[in-house]
Amino acid sequence: MGLLSLGTPLPWKEVEKYADHVREHGIKQLINIWKNEKDSRGNKLLWGDEVEYMVVSYDDENKRALLSLRQAEILLALEENEKEVRIEENALNLGPGQRIPTFHPEYGRYMLEATPGFPYTSSLDDLLNVETNMTRRREIAKAHMMPHEFPVTIASYPRLGAPGQFTDPYYPPTGPASRSLFLPDELINPHARFPTLTANIRERRGSKVAINVPIFKDTNTPSPFIDPTIPFDRDIFPEDANARDGAAKPDHIYMDSMGFGMGCCCLQITFQATDINEARRLYDQLTPLTPIFLALTAASPAWRGYLSDQDCRWNVIAGSVDDRTEEERGLKPLKNQRFVIPKSRYDSVSYYISQSPDFRPEYNDIELVKDENIKKTLMDAGLDEQFANHYAHLFIRDPIVVFSELVDQDDAVSSDHFENIQSTNWQTMRFKPPPPGTDIGWRVEFRSMEIQITDFENAAFAIFIVLVTRAILSFKLNFYIPISKVDANMKAAHSRDAVLNEKFYFRKDIFAPNLHSHTEPVTGSETESEDASGSVYSSDCNSICDPVARPARLPVEEEYGMFTINEIINSRQSTSSSDGGDDDEFDQFPGLVQLVQSYLDTMAVDVQTRCTLNAYMDLISKRASGELQTAASFIREYVRGHPKYEFDSAVSEEVNYDLVKVVEQLTLGQEWDGVGIKLLGGMNERR
Ligand code: GLU
Ligand code: MG
């Protein structure tokens, strides 16, 4: 979840003094990177995924599934193993998917993260290795654990912070970093960065974070629901009064610590683009897809021992690292702070950055809070206004962790101060400039997806997003809608069974009309290039972005309609005019699956490969249509169907234990007495 610098972390009061210094040098470092790399072209289309795990520790005797806090030992063993295998591997000519994966620490001391050892290339063959590689990661991880431990991919742990024991070993829920009523500090990764992040966020904010997720009201849930498990009378830290003073809301599950959010697991995909313009375009085109894939991968229906009336983790993490002061949250007039900031550092993208011809300034329709001085510095250095705005916005934030040894840096070679601010802006997409001194190009990261229970599902979503990016580049697809509508979609994506019940704003004509239809073609240079594997893609050029040369277009409000996820993924026929509009021309929508299929039609794909890819697409398609369940729906239904569940919203230790066991079985490719059939539709049995 970010840069792991070593050194002595400063307390918040000290960090505050260095905030301008970090911003100033961070921007200098960015300018240096931009000057060095802005013209670099022809980078390979590479990509990689990140899978986050929770290590469970079974206490079979007492029917409890606990979170194992042995991250450090497990990672050390994995690192040793990787070193040994790499030496052997170097002698062999292996593809990226066949090389040993790499493991990384994460926020929770019960978490692991794993990536393929080397980036995947744009070749379709690499796609066929993704699932095997993910399965291998889990097997290797498991091989370095105790017999009673297992790496599960559950997005939010149902009993994290619930009364009783939920970690192995047990620690009482208190600690100076988080001052939580529910979580011990010992579940935070002990690397100095993580407890310091936790404490400094709390101190900067001026109170503990406060997250309230609506409770799922079951037949026996009291109404109003006032959580009996909140120790309202606890008084160890001054912050303990927060819950009494209104931070805990009735009818909600209240959480008060960073661990509730950053202790969740997700599936992230990073792409390297051929150049900066293509990266900017991909960033924009993927942004409207982030809420859609959040809803499709929804896997977080239980929090702190209760079923919730929402299915996704995103707003919990947003709340868990929300370091804005009362002034910044608009609760008090601005006095000591510079800005009122509408969103947390962990939130949705607020601004499009591409200058491709299909971009319209009207799409950036929410007021962007930005540091005008930083904007000016960047523009004086030669960055265009849109790009300068992007960073002037990210850099309204303070650094949260500063290591005393790293305050002074050589801006010509380091990007540490830049990364400090950049990597603590956790948005649905991240635009990543090349790290200095490497041959890495401009990259974008797709960050909204929740981790899925099986490797099959995680591979399916990773591969699908990769293929969508290929379709975007090959067919010059245009998914732009106003950014305020993407925000509205983020909100909708959280609701229970959003996949089935919600409608989302989506663009009606995605074939970049201003480039290909309606009007005469726009002139300018479009570069086509071919990479090593033969896949063709095009990149934009700033010279075709002259707004004066742009043809007349539809009013922005007519460009989008309301779609179900089924329509977005599986197509919409002209009969279903679900936006109530009368514009027949746009009532047919091909669906993302069809677009990917059309893209594959343009490639020489052998039958075997096509069949495998179709199996992954089938999963996405059936999730969208409701034929298969999301993990969130599966978990909620499993809990409600458990003989020990009392229909009072509570996920007891025993129900949680049985659930985690089922999850393990599904992960291992067994459909526990048919239990997973609605989740996977038998697909898990094909291996
Ligand atoms: N675990 C976080 C999530 O679920 C992401 C942390 C990271 O950026 O790696 O979104
Ligand atoms: Mg991570």
PDB file of C-alpha atoms and ligand atoms in Angstrom, residues 1-2 50 52 105-106 111 113 266 268, ligand 2:
ATOM      1  CA  MET A   1       0.000   0.000   0.000  1.00  0.00           C
ATOM      2  CA  GLY A   2       2.855   2.356  -0.573  1.00  0.00           C
ATOM      3  CA  GLU A  50      -1.755  -7.446  -6.868  1.00  0.00           C
ATOM      4  CA  GLU A  52      -4.106  -9.263  -0.998  1.00  0.00           C
ATOM      5  CA  PRO A 105       3.737  -6.793   3.550  1.00  0.00           C
ATOM      6  CA  GLU A 106       0.405  -5.002   3.926  1.00  0.00           C
ATOM      7  CA  MET A 111      -2.168  -9.718   5.672  1.00  0.00           C
ATOM      8  CA  GLU A 113       0.195  -9.201  -0.751  1.00  0.00           C
ATOM      9  CA  CYS A 266      -8.483  -5.890  -2.871  1.00  0.00           C
ATOM     10  CA  GLN A 268      -5.460  -4.143  -8.188  1.00  0.00           C
TER      11      GLN A 268
HETATM   12 MG    MG B   2      -1.805  -3.561  -1.337  1.00  0.00          MG
END
